[in-house]
Amino acid sequence: MIFLKSDEEIELLRESNQIVAKTHGEMAKIIKPGITAKYIEKIANEFIRDNGATPGFLNYNGFPGAICVSVNEVVVHGIPSNEIVFKEGDIVSVDIGAYKNGFHGDSAYTYCVGEVSEEVMALLRTTKESLYKGIAMARENNRVGDVGYAVQNYCEARGYGVVREMIGHGLGRKLHEDPEVPNYGKRGNGPKLKTGMVICIEPMINMGLRNVVIEKDGWTCRTIDRKPSAHYEHAVAIKKGQADILSSFKYIEDVLGDRFI
Ligand code: MG
Ligand code: MG
C-alpha cells in the first residue's frame, strides 16, 4: 500500500531528512585514516539526538547500530565496530536515518578516506551521477521502472554491476514503505509515480560483478568478488516536474570543498 503524503507531512519528512543531511556534514568533518566506524557512529548518534530525533536504523529489524558504515567491498548494512579502522584509500558508505515527529529521514553518501585511486573515484562519480539520473525520472506520471532503468542503464554502460538484492523504497511513518524502488527496471513498468509519494532512490553499484553475499553476522552485505561498491541515497517527494529532494549533500560539500565530487 502506497501512502500519499500531504504538504504538511512532506515538510515533516523534510525536517527529518535535513537532520540526516546535517549529520552527514558532521561525518565529512571526521572521516579520516585511523578513525573507527564505532567512533563516527557515536558522533552521529549524539548529533541526531541533539537535534531532537532518534537514529532511525537502531534496532530496525534488530539492526545493532545507530548508522550503517560500509567500507570498500561492503555494499550496505555494515555494523559499526571498533575493529573497523579507516585507512588511506578506503571508501566508506555511511547510511543515516533520523526519526522525528513520526517521520523518517534516510540518506547515504560514500566518503573517501584520504586519497582514493582514480579507478575507485570513477566508480563513485558514476554511482552519484546515476542517482541524479534516477531522480530526473522521478516525476508525476512516470513509473518506478523509469527510475530504475535510468540508474541501471547509466551504470551498466560504464561496465559496473548493479546490485539487485538491495533496493530503494517508499519513506514515511515507516522507514521502508511501498513502493519498492529497484536500481534496475524497464521503462514504462512498475507503479505509477504520483504527487505526494516520497521515495528513497539509492543506487548500490559494484566495480565488478553485481552479485553480493550476506556475512555471518546476518547484516553485512558485501560484493561476492570483494571489489569495491558505492552507495548514494536521496529521499525525494514526487510532484509535477522535477522532484523535490528532501535530503541534501550540501553540508558535506560545505566541509569537503574542492574534495567534494
Ligand atoms: Mg539509507
Ligand atoms: Mg533507504
mmCIF file with all atom_site columns, C-alpha atoms in Angstrom, residues 5-198:
data_model
loop_
_atom_site.group_PDB
_atom_site.id
_atom_site.type_symbol
_atom_site.label_atom_id
_atom_site.label_alt_id
_atom_site.label_comp_id
_atom_site.label_asym_id
_atom_site.label_entity_id
_atom_site.label_seq_id
_atom_site.pdbx_PDB_ins_code
_atom_site.Cartn_x
_atom_site.Cartn_y
_atom_site.Cartn_z
_atom_site.occupancy
_atom_site.B_iso_or_equiv
_atom_site.pdbx_formal_charge
_atom_site.auth_seq_id
_atom_site.auth_comp_id
_atom_site.auth_asym_id
_atom_site.auth_atom_id
_atom_site.pdbx_PDB_model_num
ATOM 1   C CA . LYS A 1 5   ? 1.735  12.482 1.888   1.00 0.00 ? 5   LYS A CA 1
ATOM 2   C CA . SER A 1 6   ? 0.094  15.845 2.459   1.00 0.00 ? 6   SER A CA 1
ATOM 3   C CA . ASP A 1 7   ? 2.139  19.033 2.109   1.00 0.00 ? 7   ASP A CA 1
ATOM 4   C CA . GLU A 1 8   ? 2.379  19.185 5.915   1.00 0.00 ? 8   GLU A CA 1
ATOM 5   C CA . GLU A 1 9   ? 3.655  15.625 6.099   1.00 0.00 ? 9   GLU A CA 1
ATOM 6   C CA . ILE A 1 10  ? 6.225  16.342 3.389   1.00 0.00 ? 10  ILE A CA 1
ATOM 7   C CA . GLU A 1 11  ? 7.539  19.252 5.475   1.00 0.00 ? 11  GLU A CA 1
ATOM 8   C CA . LEU A 1 12  ? 7.933  16.909 8.459   1.00 0.00 ? 12  LEU A CA 1
ATOM 9   C CA . LEU A 1 13  ? 9.762  14.455 6.208   1.00 0.00 ? 13  LEU A CA 1
ATOM 10  C CA . ARG A 1 14  ? 11.978 17.319 5.048   1.00 0.00 ? 14  ARG A CA 1
ATOM 11  C CA . GLU A 1 15  ? 12.803 18.159 8.666   1.00 0.00 ? 15  GLU A CA 1
ATOM 12  C CA . SER A 1 16  ? 13.887 14.572 9.414   1.00 0.00 ? 16  SER A CA 1
ATOM 13  C CA . ASN A 1 17  ? 15.868 14.366 6.179   1.00 0.00 ? 17  ASN A CA 1
ATOM 14  C CA . GLN A 1 18  ? 17.576 17.692 6.884   1.00 0.00 ? 18  GLN A CA 1
ATOM 15  C CA . ILE A 1 19  ? 18.726 16.347 10.247  1.00 0.00 ? 19  ILE A CA 1
ATOM 16  C CA . VAL A 1 20  ? 20.206 13.415 8.324   1.00 0.00 ? 20  VAL A CA 1
ATOM 17  C CA . ALA A 1 21  ? 21.828 15.871 5.894   1.00 0.00 ? 21  ALA A CA 1
ATOM 18  C CA . LYS A 1 22  ? 23.419 17.854 8.735   1.00 0.00 ? 22  LYS A CA 1
ATOM 19  C CA . THR A 1 23  ? 24.607 14.641 10.376  1.00 0.00 ? 23  THR A CA 1
ATOM 20  C CA . HIS A 1 24  ? 26.382 13.835 7.112   1.00 0.00 ? 24  HIS A CA 1
ATOM 21  C CA . GLY A 1 25  ? 28.151 17.179 7.400   1.00 0.00 ? 25  GLY A CA 1
ATOM 22  C CA . GLU A 1 26  ? 29.486 16.013 10.775  1.00 0.00 ? 26  GLU A CA 1
ATOM 23  C CA . MET A 1 27  ? 30.661 12.759 9.187   1.00 0.00 ? 27  MET A CA 1
ATOM 24  C CA . ALA A 1 28  ? 32.535 14.666 6.481   1.00 0.00 ? 28  ALA A CA 1
ATOM 25  C CA . LYS A 1 29  ? 34.450 16.513 9.206   1.00 0.00 ? 29  LYS A CA 1
ATOM 26  C CA . ILE A 1 30  ? 35.752 13.412 10.985  1.00 0.00 ? 30  ILE A CA 1
ATOM 27  C CA . ILE A 1 31  ? 36.238 10.613 8.447   1.00 0.00 ? 31  ILE A CA 1
ATOM 28  C CA . LYS A 1 32  ? 39.984 10.176 8.018   1.00 0.00 ? 32  LYS A CA 1
ATOM 29  C CA . PRO A 1 33  ? 42.663 7.488  8.379   1.00 0.00 ? 33  PRO A CA 1
ATOM 30  C CA . GLY A 1 34  ? 42.809 5.953  11.866  1.00 0.00 ? 34  GLY A CA 1
ATOM 31  C CA . ILE A 1 35  ? 39.181 6.757  12.787  1.00 0.00 ? 35  ILE A CA 1
ATOM 32  C CA . THR A 1 36  ? 36.903 3.803  13.608  1.00 0.00 ? 36  THR A CA 1
ATOM 33  C CA . ALA A 1 37  ? 33.379 3.074  12.405  1.00 0.00 ? 37  ALA A CA 1
ATOM 34  C CA . LYS A 1 38  ? 32.301 2.954  16.060  1.00 0.00 ? 38  LYS A CA 1
ATOM 35  C CA . TYR A 1 39  ? 33.576 6.495  16.609  1.00 0.00 ? 39  TYR A CA 1
ATOM 36  C CA . ILE A 1 40  ? 31.638 8.016  13.710  1.00 0.00 ? 40  ILE A CA 1
ATOM 37  C CA . GLU A 1 41  ? 28.551 6.117  14.891  1.00 0.00 ? 41  GLU A CA 1
ATOM 38  C CA . LYS A 1 42  ? 28.923 7.729  18.328  1.00 0.00 ? 42  LYS A CA 1
ATOM 39  C CA . ILE A 1 43  ? 29.210 11.211 16.817  1.00 0.00 ? 43  ILE A CA 1
ATOM 40  C CA . ALA A 1 44  ? 26.201 10.609 14.534  1.00 0.00 ? 44  ALA A CA 1
ATOM 41  C CA . ASN A 1 45  ? 24.099 9.178  17.365  1.00 0.00 ? 45  ASN A CA 1
ATOM 42  C CA . GLU A 1 46  ? 24.805 12.195 19.587  1.00 0.00 ? 46  GLU A CA 1
ATOM 43  C CA . PHE A 1 47  ? 24.202 14.703 16.792  1.00 0.00 ? 47  PHE A CA 1
ATOM 44  C CA . ILE A 1 48  ? 20.871 13.130 15.805  1.00 0.00 ? 48  ILE A CA 1
ATOM 45  C CA . ARG A 1 49  ? 19.690 13.130 19.427  1.00 0.00 ? 49  ARG A CA 1
ATOM 46  C CA . ASP A 1 50  ? 20.911 16.718 19.971  1.00 0.00 ? 50  ASP A CA 1
ATOM 47  C CA . ASN A 1 51  ? 18.581 17.654 17.107  1.00 0.00 ? 51  ASN A CA 1
ATOM 48  C CA . GLY A 1 52  ? 15.552 16.126 18.796  1.00 0.00 ? 52  GLY A CA 1
ATOM 49  C CA . ALA A 1 53  ? 15.458 12.973 16.671  1.00 0.00 ? 53  ALA A CA 1
ATOM 50  C CA . THR A 1 54  ? 16.334 9.324  17.229  1.00 0.00 ? 54  THR A CA 1
ATOM 51  C CA . PRO A 1 55  ? 18.542 7.170  14.972  1.00 0.00 ? 55  PRO A CA 1
ATOM 52  C CA . GLY A 1 56  ? 16.124 5.554  12.531  1.00 0.00 ? 56  GLY A CA 1
ATOM 53  C CA . PHE A 1 57  ? 18.099 2.375  11.977  1.00 0.00 ? 57  PHE A CA 1
ATOM 54  C CA . LEU A 1 58  ? 18.878 1.400  15.581  1.00 0.00 ? 58  LEU A CA 1
ATOM 55  C CA . ASN A 1 59  ? 17.048 -1.868 16.341  1.00 0.00 ? 59  ASN A CA 1
ATOM 56  C CA . TYR A 1 60  ? 15.265 -1.747 12.975  1.00 0.00 ? 60  TYR A CA 1
ATOM 57  C CA . ASN A 1 61  ? 14.580 -5.448 12.403  1.00 0.00 ? 61  ASN A CA 1
ATOM 58  C CA . GLY A 1 62  ? 17.222 -5.911 15.093  1.00 0.00 ? 62  GLY A CA 1
ATOM 59  C CA . PHE A 1 63  ? 19.987 -3.875 13.418  1.00 0.00 ? 63  PHE A CA 1
ATOM 60  C CA . PRO A 1 64  ? 22.541 -3.227 16.199  1.00 0.00 ? 64  PRO A CA 1
ATOM 61  C CA . GLY A 1 65  ? 23.924 0.146  15.023  1.00 0.00 ? 65  GLY A CA 1
ATOM 62  C CA . ALA A 1 66  ? 22.742 3.760  15.002  1.00 0.00 ? 66  ALA A CA 1
ATOM 63  C CA . ILE A 1 67  ? 24.007 4.126  11.407  1.00 0.00 ? 67  ILE A CA 1
ATOM 64  C CA . CYS A 1 68  ? 25.335 1.774  8.708   1.00 0.00 ? 68  CYS A CA 1
ATOM 65  C CA . VAL A 1 69  ? 29.057 2.018  7.913   1.00 0.00 ? 69  VAL A CA 1
ATOM 66  C CA . SER A 1 70  ? 30.091 0.028  4.843   1.00 0.00 ? 70  SER A CA 1
ATOM 67  C CA . VAL A 1 71  ? 33.773 0.034  3.809   1.00 0.00 ? 71  VAL A CA 1
ATOM 68  C CA . ASN A 1 72  ? 35.135 -0.866 0.346   1.00 0.00 ? 72  ASN A CA 1
ATOM 69  C CA . GLU A 1 73  ? 33.649 -4.244 -0.669  1.00 0.00 ? 73  GLU A CA 1
ATOM 70  C CA . VAL A 1 74  ? 30.814 -3.876 1.845   1.00 0.00 ? 74  VAL A CA 1
ATOM 71  C CA . VAL A 1 75  ? 27.802 -2.707 -0.168  1.00 0.00 ? 75  VAL A CA 1
ATOM 72  C CA . VAL A 1 76  ? 25.395 -1.752 2.636   1.00 0.00 ? 76  VAL A CA 1
ATOM 73  C CA . HIS A 1 77  ? 24.377 -2.586 6.220   1.00 0.00 ? 77  HIS A CA 1
ATOM 74  C CA . GLY A 1 78  ? 27.871 -2.628 7.698   1.00 0.00 ? 78  GLY A CA 1
ATOM 75  C CA . ILE A 1 79  ? 27.676 -2.720 11.515  1.00 0.00 ? 79  ILE A CA 1
ATOM 76  C CA . PRO A 1 80  ? 29.818 -0.026 13.191  1.00 0.00 ? 80  PRO A CA 1
ATOM 77  C CA . SER A 1 81  ? 32.563 -1.528 15.350  1.00 0.00 ? 81  SER A CA 1
ATOM 78  C CA . ASN A 1 82  ? 35.919 -0.654 16.873  1.00 0.00 ? 82  ASN A CA 1
ATOM 79  C CA . GLU A 1 83  ? 37.525 -3.274 14.630  1.00 0.00 ? 83  GLU A CA 1
ATOM 80  C CA . ILE A 1 84  ? 36.704 -1.256 11.502  1.00 0.00 ? 84  ILE A CA 1
ATOM 81  C CA . VAL A 1 85  ? 39.542 1.297  11.271  1.00 0.00 ? 85  VAL A CA 1
ATOM 82  C CA . PHE A 1 86  ? 39.559 3.567  8.204   1.00 0.00 ? 86  PHE A CA 1
ATOM 83  C CA . LYS A 1 87  ? 42.779 3.623  6.211   1.00 0.00 ? 87  LYS A CA 1
ATOM 84  C CA . GLU A 1 88  ? 44.119 5.782  3.396   1.00 0.00 ? 88  GLU A CA 1
ATOM 85  C CA . GLY A 1 89  ? 42.436 4.902  0.096   1.00 0.00 ? 89  GLY A CA 1
ATOM 86  C CA . ASP A 1 90  ? 39.291 3.358  1.615   1.00 0.00 ? 90  ASP A CA 1
ATOM 87  C CA . ILE A 1 91  ? 35.800 4.337  0.599   1.00 0.00 ? 91  ILE A CA 1
ATOM 88  C CA . VAL A 1 92  ? 33.183 4.475  3.364   1.00 0.00 ? 92  VAL A CA 1
ATOM 89  C CA . SER A 1 93  ? 29.461 4.424  2.682   1.00 0.00 ? 93  SER A CA 1
ATOM 90  C CA . VAL A 1 94  ? 27.596 5.994  5.588   1.00 0.00 ? 94  VAL A CA 1
ATOM 91  C CA . ASP A 1 95  ? 23.839 5.465  5.619   1.00 0.00 ? 95  ASP A CA 1
ATOM 92  C CA . ILE A 1 96  ? 21.994 7.583  8.172   1.00 0.00 ? 96  ILE A CA 1
ATOM 93  C CA . GLY A 1 97  ? 18.405 7.557  9.416   1.00 0.00 ? 97  GLY A CA 1
ATOM 94  C CA . ALA A 1 98  ? 16.708 10.041 11.742  1.00 0.00 ? 98  ALA A CA 1
ATOM 95  C CA . TYR A 1 99  ? 13.178 9.735  13.132  1.00 0.00 ? 99  TYR A CA 1
ATOM 96  C CA . LYS A 1 100 ? 11.315 12.808 14.353  1.00 0.00 ? 100 LYS A CA 1
ATOM 97  C CA . ASN A 1 101 ? 7.653  13.899 14.607  1.00 0.00 ? 101 ASN A CA 1
ATOM 98  C CA . GLY A 1 102 ? 6.582  10.457 13.393  1.00 0.00 ? 102 GLY A CA 1
ATOM 99  C CA . PHE A 1 103 ? 8.534  10.562 10.131  1.00 0.00 ? 103 PHE A CA 1
ATOM 100 C CA . HIS A 1 104 ? 11.816 9.080  8.927   1.00 0.00 ? 104 HIS A CA 1
ATOM 101 C CA . GLY A 1 105 ? 14.789 10.621 7.159   1.00 0.00 ? 105 GLY A CA 1
ATOM 102 C CA . ASP A 1 106 ? 17.136 8.346  5.181   1.00 0.00 ? 106 ASP A CA 1
ATOM 103 C CA . SER A 1 107 ? 20.153 9.303  3.071   1.00 0.00 ? 107 SER A CA 1
ATOM 104 C CA . ALA A 1 108 ? 23.530 7.751  2.263   1.00 0.00 ? 108 ALA A CA 1
ATOM 105 C CA . TYR A 1 109 ? 26.848 9.086  0.992   1.00 0.00 ? 109 TYR A CA 1
ATOM 106 C CA . THR A 1 110 ? 30.139 7.374  0.132   1.00 0.00 ? 110 THR A CA 1
ATOM 107 C CA . TYR A 1 111 ? 33.184 9.182  1.531   1.00 0.00 ? 111 TYR A CA 1
ATOM 108 C CA . CYS A 1 112 ? 36.832 8.930  0.529   1.00 0.00 ? 112 CYS A CA 1
ATOM 109 C CA . VAL A 1 113 ? 39.468 8.319  3.206   1.00 0.00 ? 113 VAL A CA 1
ATOM 110 C CA . GLY A 1 114 ? 42.420 10.441 2.124   1.00 0.00 ? 114 GLY A CA 1
ATOM 111 C CA . GLU A 1 115 ? 43.450 9.863  -1.481  1.00 0.00 ? 115 GLU A CA 1
ATOM 112 C CA . VAL A 1 116 ? 41.499 7.226  -3.409  1.00 0.00 ? 116 VAL A CA 1
ATOM 113 C CA . SER A 1 117 ? 42.602 5.581  -6.659  1.00 0.00 ? 117 SER A CA 1
ATOM 114 C CA . GLU A 1 118 ? 41.313 7.076  -9.913  1.00 0.00 ? 118 GLU A CA 1
ATOM 115 C CA . GLU A 1 119 ? 39.576 3.782  -10.695 1.00 0.00 ? 119 GLU A CA 1
ATOM 116 C CA . VAL A 1 120 ? 37.583 3.976  -7.463  1.00 0.00 ? 120 VAL A CA 1
ATOM 117 C CA . MET A 1 121 ? 36.887 7.697  -7.945  1.00 0.00 ? 121 MET A CA 1
ATOM 118 C CA . ALA A 1 122 ? 35.296 6.834  -11.297 1.00 0.00 ? 122 ALA A CA 1
ATOM 119 C CA . LEU A 1 123 ? 33.026 4.332  -9.532  1.00 0.00 ? 123 LEU A CA 1
ATOM 120 C CA . LEU A 1 124 ? 31.994 6.995  -7.012  1.00 0.00 ? 124 LEU A CA 1
ATOM 121 C CA . ARG A 1 125 ? 31.311 9.625  -9.682  1.00 0.00 ? 125 ARG A CA 1
ATOM 122 C CA . THR A 1 126 ? 29.278 7.210  -11.790 1.00 0.00 ? 126 THR A CA 1
ATOM 123 C CA . THR A 1 127 ? 27.224 5.999  -8.824  1.00 0.00 ? 127 THR A CA 1
ATOM 124 C CA . LYS A 1 128 ? 26.474 9.528  -7.649  1.00 0.00 ? 128 LYS A CA 1
ATOM 125 C CA . GLU A 1 129 ? 25.602 10.669 -11.166 1.00 0.00 ? 129 GLU A CA 1
ATOM 126 C CA . SER A 1 130 ? 23.306 7.661  -11.585 1.00 0.00 ? 130 SER A CA 1
ATOM 127 C CA . LEU A 1 131 ? 21.390 8.810  -8.503  1.00 0.00 ? 131 LEU A CA 1
ATOM 128 C CA . TYR A 1 132 ? 20.643 12.107 -10.237 1.00 0.00 ? 132 TYR A CA 1
ATOM 129 C CA . LYS A 1 133 ? 19.746 10.293 -13.470 1.00 0.00 ? 133 LYS A CA 1
ATOM 130 C CA . GLY A 1 134 ? 17.199 8.360  -11.417 1.00 0.00 ? 134 GLY A CA 1
ATOM 131 C CA . ILE A 1 135 ? 15.906 11.495 -9.693  1.00 0.00 ? 135 ILE A CA 1
ATOM 132 C CA . ALA A 1 136 ? 15.454 13.174 -13.087 1.00 0.00 ? 136 ALA A CA 1
ATOM 133 C CA . MET A 1 137 ? 12.972 10.423 -13.987 1.00 0.00 ? 137 MET A CA 1
ATOM 134 C CA . ALA A 1 138 ? 11.159 10.606 -10.632 1.00 0.00 ? 138 ALA A CA 1
ATOM 135 C CA . ARG A 1 139 ? 8.236  12.784 -11.618 1.00 0.00 ? 139 ARG A CA 1
ATOM 136 C CA . GLU A 1 140 ? 4.469  12.556 -11.681 1.00 0.00 ? 140 GLU A CA 1
ATOM 137 C CA . ASN A 1 141 ? 3.064  10.080 -14.230 1.00 0.00 ? 141 ASN A CA 1
ATOM 138 C CA . ASN A 1 142 ? 6.410  8.383  -14.818 1.00 0.00 ? 142 ASN A CA 1
ATOM 139 C CA . ARG A 1 143 ? 6.783  4.867  -13.426 1.00 0.00 ? 143 ARG A CA 1
ATOM 140 C CA . VAL A 1 144 ? 9.147  3.294  -10.930 1.00 0.00 ? 144 VAL A CA 1
ATOM 141 C CA . GLY A 1 145 ? 10.691 1.321  -13.808 1.00 0.00 ? 145 GLY A CA 1
ATOM 142 C CA . ASP A 1 146 ? 11.711 4.576  -15.493 1.00 0.00 ? 146 ASP A CA 1
ATOM 143 C CA . VAL A 1 147 ? 13.792 5.449  -12.423 1.00 0.00 ? 147 VAL A CA 1
ATOM 144 C CA . GLY A 1 148 ? 15.406 2.007  -12.207 1.00 0.00 ? 148 GLY A CA 1
ATOM 145 C CA . TYR A 1 149 ? 16.109 1.925  -15.916 1.00 0.00 ? 149 TYR A CA 1
ATOM 146 C CA . ALA A 1 150 ? 17.867 5.297  -15.780 1.00 0.00 ? 150 ALA A CA 1
ATOM 147 C CA . VAL A 1 151 ? 20.179 4.146  -12.966 1.00 0.00 ? 151 VAL A CA 1
ATOM 148 C CA . GLN A 1 152 ? 20.847 0.721  -14.474 1.00 0.00 ? 152 GLN A CA 1
ATOM 149 C CA . ASN A 1 153 ? 21.463 1.967  -17.997 1.00 0.00 ? 153 ASN A CA 1
ATOM 150 C CA . TYR A 1 154 ? 23.897 4.664  -16.869 1.00 0.00 ? 154 TYR A CA 1
ATOM 151 C CA . CYS A 1 155 ? 25.957 2.296  -14.708 1.00 0.00 ? 155 CYS A CA 1
ATOM 152 C CA . GLU A 1 156 ? 25.946 -0.795 -16.903 1.00 0.00 ? 156 GLU A CA 1
ATOM 153 C CA . ALA A 1 157 ? 27.004 1.263  -19.922 1.00 0.00 ? 157 ALA A CA 1
ATOM 154 C CA . ARG A 1 158 ? 30.153 2.066  -17.926 1.00 0.00 ? 158 ARG A CA 1
ATOM 155 C CA . GLY A 1 159 ? 30.803 -1.572 -17.077 1.00 0.00 ? 159 GLY A CA 1
ATOM 156 C CA . TYR A 1 160 ? 29.639 -1.610 -13.467 1.00 0.00 ? 160 TYR A CA 1
ATOM 157 C CA . GLY A 1 161 ? 27.499 -4.163 -11.635 1.00 0.00 ? 161 GLY A CA 1
ATOM 158 C CA . VAL A 1 162 ? 24.068 -3.035 -10.420 1.00 0.00 ? 162 VAL A CA 1
ATOM 159 C CA . VAL A 1 163 ? 23.053 -4.740 -7.172  1.00 0.00 ? 163 VAL A CA 1
ATOM 160 C CA . ARG A 1 164 ? 19.670 -6.451 -7.434  1.00 0.00 ? 164 ARG A CA 1
ATOM 161 C CA . GLU A 1 165 ? 19.105 -7.727 -3.888  1.00 0.00 ? 165 GLU A CA 1
ATOM 162 C CA . MET A 1 166 ? 19.019 -4.309 -2.180  1.00 0.00 ? 166 MET A CA 1
ATOM 163 C CA . ILE A 1 167 ? 16.689 -1.583 -3.416  1.00 0.00 ? 167 ILE A CA 1
ATOM 164 C CA . GLY A 1 168 ? 15.171 1.815  -2.708  1.00 0.00 ? 168 GLY A CA 1
ATOM 165 C CA . HIS A 1 169 ? 11.762 2.238  -1.109  1.00 0.00 ? 169 HIS A CA 1
ATOM 166 C CA . GLY A 1 170 ? 8.934  4.494  -0.067  1.00 0.00 ? 170 GLY A CA 1
ATOM 167 C CA . LEU A 1 171 ? 9.609  6.618  3.032   1.00 0.00 ? 171 LEU A CA 1
ATOM 168 C CA . GLY A 1 172 ? 7.215  7.994  5.621   1.00 0.00 ? 172 GLY A CA 1
ATOM 169 C CA . ARG A 1 173 ? 5.959  6.950  9.034   1.00 0.00 ? 173 ARG A CA 1
ATOM 170 C CA . LYS A 1 174 ? 7.837  3.735  8.348   1.00 0.00 ? 174 LYS A CA 1
ATOM 171 C CA . LEU A 1 175 ? 11.448 3.519  7.197   1.00 0.00 ? 175 LEU A CA 1
ATOM 172 C CA . HIS A 1 176 ? 10.540 1.133  4.390   1.00 0.00 ? 176 HIS A CA 1
ATOM 173 C CA . GLU A 1 177 ? 7.193  1.668  2.706   1.00 0.00 ? 177 GLU A CA 1
ATOM 174 C CA . ASP A 1 178 ? 5.805  0.780  -0.696  1.00 0.00 ? 178 ASP A CA 1
ATOM 175 C CA . PRO A 1 179 ? 6.674  1.087  -3.472  1.00 0.00 ? 179 PRO A CA 1
ATOM 176 C CA . GLU A 1 180 ? 9.900  -0.852 -3.891  1.00 0.00 ? 180 GLU A CA 1
ATOM 177 C CA . VAL A 1 181 ? 12.334 1.221  -5.972  1.00 0.00 ? 181 VAL A CA 1
ATOM 178 C CA . PRO A 1 182 ? 14.888 -1.082 -7.648  1.00 0.00 ? 182 PRO A CA 1
ATOM 179 C CA . ASN A 1 183 ? 18.010 0.307  -9.293  1.00 0.00 ? 183 ASN A CA 1
ATOM 180 C CA . TYR A 1 184 ? 17.118 -1.649 -12.414 1.00 0.00 ? 184 TYR A CA 1
ATOM 181 C CA . GLY A 1 185 ? 13.986 -1.953 -14.471 1.00 0.00 ? 185 GLY A CA 1
ATOM 182 C CA . LYS A 1 186 ? 12.159 -1.429 -17.711 1.00 0.00 ? 186 LYS A CA 1
ATOM 183 C CA . ARG A 1 187 ? 10.855 1.877  -18.938 1.00 0.00 ? 187 ARG A CA 1
ATOM 184 C CA . GLY A 1 188 ? 7.103  2.206  -18.554 1.00 0.00 ? 188 GLY A CA 1
ATOM 185 C CA . ASN A 1 189 ? 6.932  -0.646 -15.990 1.00 0.00 ? 189 ASN A CA 1
ATOM 186 C CA . GLY A 1 190 ? 6.020  -0.646 -12.324 1.00 0.00 ? 190 GLY A CA 1
ATOM 187 C CA . PRO A 1 191 ? 3.813  1.554  -10.134 1.00 0.00 ? 191 PRO A CA 1
ATOM 188 C CA . LYS A 1 192 ? 2.941  4.997  -11.458 1.00 0.00 ? 192 LYS A CA 1
ATOM 189 C CA . LEU A 1 193 ? 4.518  7.920  -9.585  1.00 0.00 ? 193 LEU A CA 1
ATOM 190 C CA . LYS A 1 194 ? 2.040  10.380 -8.116  1.00 0.00 ? 194 LYS A CA 1
ATOM 191 C CA . THR A 1 195 ? 2.288  13.733 -6.363  1.00 0.00 ? 195 THR A CA 1
ATOM 192 C CA . GLY A 1 196 ? 2.618  13.073 -2.629  1.00 0.00 ? 196 GLY A CA 1
ATOM 193 C CA . MET A 1 197 ? 4.709  9.922  -2.956  1.00 0.00 ? 197 MET A CA 1
ATOM 194 C CA . VAL A 1 198 ? 8.022  10.082 -1.104  1.00 0.00 ? 198 VAL A CA 1
#
